[in-house]
Amino acid sequence: MVEIGIEPLWLSTGIANLEWGQVLMMGVGGVLIYLAVVRKFEPLLLLPIGFGAILSNIPLAGIGGSDGLLGHIYHVGIETGVFPLLIFMGVGALTDFGALIAMPWTLLLGAAAQFGIFVTLLGALALNFVPGFDFTLADASAIAIIGGADGPTAIFLASRLAPDLLGAIAVAAYSYMALVPIIQPPIMRWLTTETERNVVMQQLRHVTKLEKVMFPFAVLLLCVIFLPSAAPLIGMLTFGNLLRESGVVERLSHAAQNEIINIVTIFLGLAVGSKLSADKFLTLDTLGILALGAFAFCIGTATGLLMGKIMYRVTGGKVNPLIGAAGVSAVPMAARVVNKVGLETNHHNFLLMHAMGPNVAGVIGSAVAAGILLAMVGG
Amino acid sequence: MVEIGIEPLWLSTGIANLEWGQVLMMGVGGVLIYLAVVRKFEPLLLLPIGFGAILSNIPLAGIGGSDGLLGHIYHVGIETGVFPLLIFMGVGALTDFGALIAMPWTLLLGAAAQFGIFVTLLGALALNFVPGFDFTLADASAIAIIGGADGPTAIFLASRLAPDLLGAIAVAAYSYMALVPIIQPPIMRWLTTETERNVVMQQLRHVTKLEKVMFPFAVLLLCVIFLPSAAPLIGMLTFGNLLRESGVVERLSHAAQNEIINIVTIFLGLAVGSKLSADKFLTLDTLGILALGAFAFCIGTATGLLMGKIMYRVTGGKVNPLIGAAGVSAVPMAARVVNKVGLETNHHNFLLMHAMGPNVAGVIGSAVAAGILLAMVGG
Amino acid sequence: MVEIGIEPLWLSTGIANLEWGQVLMMGVGGVLIYLAVVRKFEPLLLLPIGFGAILSNIPLAGIGGSDGLLGHIYHVGIETGVFPLLIFMGVGALTDFGALIAMPWTLLLGAAAQFGIFVTLLGALALNFVPGFDFTLADASAIAIIGGADGPTAIFLASRLAPDLLGAIAVAAYSYMALVPIIQPPIMRWLTTETERNVVMQQLRHVTKLEKVMFPFAVLLLCVIFLPSAAPLIGMLTFGNLLRESGVVERLSHAAQNEIINIVTIFLGLAVGSKLSADKFLTLDTLGILALGAFAFCIGTATGLLMGKIMYRVTGGKVNPLIGAAGVSAVPMAARVVNKVGLETNHHNFLLMHAMGPNVAGVIGSAVAAGILLAMVGG
Amino acid sequence: MPIEDLLLSGVNLMILGMGIVFTFLLVLVFAMKGMSKLALMVSERQGTVEAHSAQAMAAGNQAQTGIRGDLIAVISAAVNQYRSTHH
Amino acid sequence: MPIEDLLLSGVNLMILGMGIVFTFLLVLVFAMKGMSKLALMVSERQGTVEAHSAQAMAAGNQAQTGIRGDLIAVISAAVNQYRSTHH
Amino acid sequence: MPIEDLLLSGVNLMILGMGIVFTFLLVLVFAMKGMSKLALMVSERQGTVEAHSAQAMAAGNQAQTGIRGDLIAVISAAVNQYRSTHH
Ligand code: NA
Ligand code: NA
Ligand code: NA
């Protein structure tokens, strides 16, 4: 007869099988959920990630395993790179590039802010001098992209270059994106002068519908010519944006902005959370990644601001350097921070719209950087 | 040249290939659709199940086969257990556990009602004495869960323990859930006295947002400690509920309550229907399953009521025993039935909110029972 | 150390790898998008198809490859036939067959218009006399279905009979459906007399809810008896329609009409576009397919009109032959065209509702024709 | 196989095919006529029931069609706006 | 295996099963009572904060429940209509 | 490989990388300027057409922005409520 007694019963309980690592990781998941719910840190991603971490660390259940729910979702959506690309399509459908089209030069601010990525790459490699660290060039590249301050880009690149670090990288990326309001302001005040922060920028010119429809093609064209390795990201971003601006496929644009991105966000978050296992996350690497991530954000913010100061000089004081800080992307948080800091010095100086230009430019910039890393390192 | 003539033409028609079993199963599908459309029996599930049964019994088309549409859907969504778990996430996002939080003791009513599951398990095994029946312990467990009066739980467990019986079990589960208004009242009147049914319960206390946010964690924590095998079900239920109560992820909560659960319901129903094939369904087993299912509902209702009577005594007549009948879950039908029967004896006695407590407790109770069966039998 | 220099950098650019075929196919994609956005040609499909063509022809990116995003989507949704069938479910949920139920005889108009399919099949085979063409019976059948003027049917059949031609066939089908307002009117004026076009048809009788609920079953029953090979298409069409008319599953009907069809349309379009590769599309075959497609539409329109004239005679002038042109389906475009041409001759003669009958009959007709081709050729 | 044979198969296919299409849809015509008759009978038999539900339905439609078109337009626009801004 | 043994396993399973179900839900009862106590303490400690958010929430609910039911009905119908026609 | 070499690759990657990022976005700047010029020309050439559609669009926007903000707020709340209750 089937053996049914106290012994197997006890062995089927959680306490009898719970390992310390799992307890700790559930704690980590709990912290992420706390940050999401109470501190409002990127709740759309951190809540599912946190819950996924808890579920996948439940002993015996094997929810994160290859036969478990989250294992299936991870296999279908992240190993293939499908989920981050669909999110990017949604981002494109949700983003109005008008501000950028009105001020093309702000693209350079989005470019400068990517410096944080590459400095971090060096930092990650340098960390190998510290005993216990052994990052490959691929690992370092995946870590560096955290500086791109763009979640889907980071997840996409990590799934390609360093799947083992994906959990830590995703958590770092979204956490720091949420911390932008705390990380950036000091740097902004420190690197800019009162006069610079006071600059009131002229109002943006009107952008025609036609320009908005042509924009995605312009971006995609350059991507095809110079950097095909960035085509999956740039391609889906521009596709989503075309759905939005073409004005003839309202149904599809609505689906990309709502159903698809919402459904995928739930699954992406849970699947990323399933990578938060003790053996992968409770390592020295994770500490290094968290440190490097913060470092990357600071550098990116700084270089964006410096480019802003250059444009301030060149334009004879027409550009407020603060908007350079929005170049790290982290849309729209970074732009809001710029607006806030701007208002501190001048109560009537609303920089939000001007900051949206470099802000969305940063999205393109980090997608380009990701393409370069894929082409040079991923090959 | 390609042979195109009357002969092959005739052989490609349905009548030339139609078997009696298929005709009968299409009839079964038709009956299910009739019950869904005309009698309003759980139409959201029984209509797709019925239509899936018709489609998968069409000769030559092979829609339910491994290369057919329904075969693909079944393989992706039910063999993996993904669909029932996503439905459970939606149920969690749609359920307000406030009534239960206000009356924690009603959990015991949800516990007592699960007695129907285990009695039915014995019944299924005892049926083996009847020649022609040969239920294994796994079969019996899958059949018994019908007493849980919870569709996704039944489908999830059946897909794990007895895939061959899945069709019959799902049909029985949803049919009896729809029959609750007919099955339960007589038992309720028979087991309770006029005075008991007359009890007017005091109004529920206000439940704070914080309590509602903490509740899913409390449930999940116990599940992790005592019964990890129930984690997939309990985990997704609590995740969905957290999406709802956290209040910071409106987009995701809305997706779980609408897009996801609606889409999955269509596919789940069709896929379940594709298991209604003559060789699997037109068997003595099915008759046994239908009989046992009705039996399970009656026992569950009765034990729920008896526990209600105990609480009536213990509390000195503060608890109306009728709400015990809602412990079988079948949300929210059973609670409505309680309200209806209550009003029969006292026109001013609205028990709906008080019945919601044991009602949702029953969902947790049957998920726990399913976990036990998985742990003890599925291993 | 990792080789990172100008040489590999250059080799990783697009220009260094761009082939003429790819450039041309991107051009084709651009044209399709132009037609969709500016000329409003079936934008819901042609925009995603065009963009998919661009993405899948980007060198090195391999987006259309088996490991690329579009490759994955194609493998999951089109190779399996799942996407076109889900679209058909949505079409069923969006279609009101009331006009057809009120005028059952107009089914014959939908039948006559399918003549275009079979004449085109002969045309495709006859094209083999021209050196360079070598269409098999399967190829010819897949091409002929373009005459069905029904996108999902064409994609479904092509994915079964001639995957290599799928891109060209889908593009031809949707392009000509968009061209209906240009293709049909001359033929309509040429084949009908002033008096005939002047016929004012009597108002449609009221159709009861019960009839609308019974209709899908009537269609499905005949499909089961006579033509099971058409069951996947007819089955999902009638299922969607039952969701709509049953009135008890509003949630599911809404999902089929919106979320599901919108999401699937995006993916279907992109995946079809990924088949627009130079080696498959820039061939003599494609030219033949485009020519045959136009031919098919003209024949179908003509035979539909002729059947209309017959019904005009038989009914003693009660039927306006123009509505026969709507038999090619291309819902609802063809019906609108009928209405427009009708108004040209008589400013008070609104034929829209009367044209909807043959219009939806055409959908059933081409699904039946597809079933026949599958049964006779696909075997 | 030689094109002639192919064409022969094609002709075969055309004759059979159109034959089946017409048969199928012709039978469907009669099926629908019978269906409508049946529906009529049924609804007549449960006339009373129908009546009620019919009234109910009518009422329902009232509630819907009762709304003045412009109001719907305004609301639709608002809903659009609401969606585009809140989603 | 022989039916008797099966039944024996069944009985075993029933006893253990109901035991666990009751234990689990009984423990949950106390967990919830503790939880509610904790929630009370927390909300008392940050009373002020609560008060504010509570007011805010109340206001929010106002904004929603403030709308007269019939208006909602009308709008709901319109939304329905809008959806069924525009989608 | 030795860390020194890794770092060397890293420096290489940084120089090339930032070079490409800047080149790419700088070229994009000019592409966008050209694009805007082109757009201007096009719209001027088909001025009349534009005008019409522009008016049409304006009208459309009117219809939308014409709705008083508070009405939208009310309706949005109602829609919310409608959704949360009817779904
Ligand atoms: Na960025
Ligand atoms: Na239950
Ligand atoms: Na057709």
PDB file of C-alpha atoms and ligand atoms in Angstrom, chain A residues 110 113-114 117 145 147-150 326-330 359 361-367, ligand 1:
ATOM      1  CA  GLY A 110      21.585  61.193 -24.464  1.00  0.00           C
ATOM      2  CA  ALA A 113      25.124  59.956 -20.536  1.00  0.00           C
ATOM      3  CA  GLN A 114      26.003  56.530 -21.976  1.00  0.00           C
ATOM      4  CA  ILE A 117      27.989  52.394 -19.254  1.00  0.00           C
ATOM      5  CA  ILE A 145      24.335  48.292 -19.227  1.00  0.00           C
ATOM      6  CA  GLY A 147      24.143  52.488 -16.496  1.00  0.00           C
ATOM      7  CA  GLY A 148      21.717  52.680 -19.383  1.00  0.00           C
ATOM      8  CA  ALA A 149      18.966  53.134 -16.815  1.00  0.00           C
ATOM      9  CA  ASP A 150      16.633  51.175 -19.064  1.00  0.00           C
ATOM     10  CA  ALA A 326      17.907  63.364 -18.048  1.00  0.00           C
ATOM     11  CA  GLY A 327      20.146  61.750 -20.678  1.00  0.00           C
ATOM     12  CA  VAL A 328      20.466  58.587 -18.604  1.00  0.00           C
ATOM     13  CA  SER A 329      16.852  57.828 -19.644  1.00  0.00           C
ATOM     14  CA  ALA A 330      14.965  56.315 -16.676  1.00  0.00           C
ATOM     15  CA  ASN A 359      15.322  61.654 -21.649  1.00  0.00           C
ATOM     16  CA  ALA A 361      17.314  60.219 -26.423  1.00  0.00           C
ATOM     17  CA  GLY A 362      18.808  58.252 -23.544  1.00  0.00           C
ATOM     18  CA  VAL A 363      16.575  55.303 -24.411  1.00  0.00           C
ATOM     19  CA  ILE A 364      17.914  55.272 -27.960  1.00  0.00           C
ATOM     20  CA  GLY A 365      21.437  55.884 -26.669  1.00  0.00           C
ATOM     21  CA  SER A 366      21.444  52.886 -24.371  1.00  0.00           C
ATOM     22  CA  ALA A 367      19.859  50.685 -27.034  1.00  0.00           C
TER      23      ALA A 367
HETATM   24 NA    NA G   1      19.764  55.217 -21.336  1.00  0.00          NA
END
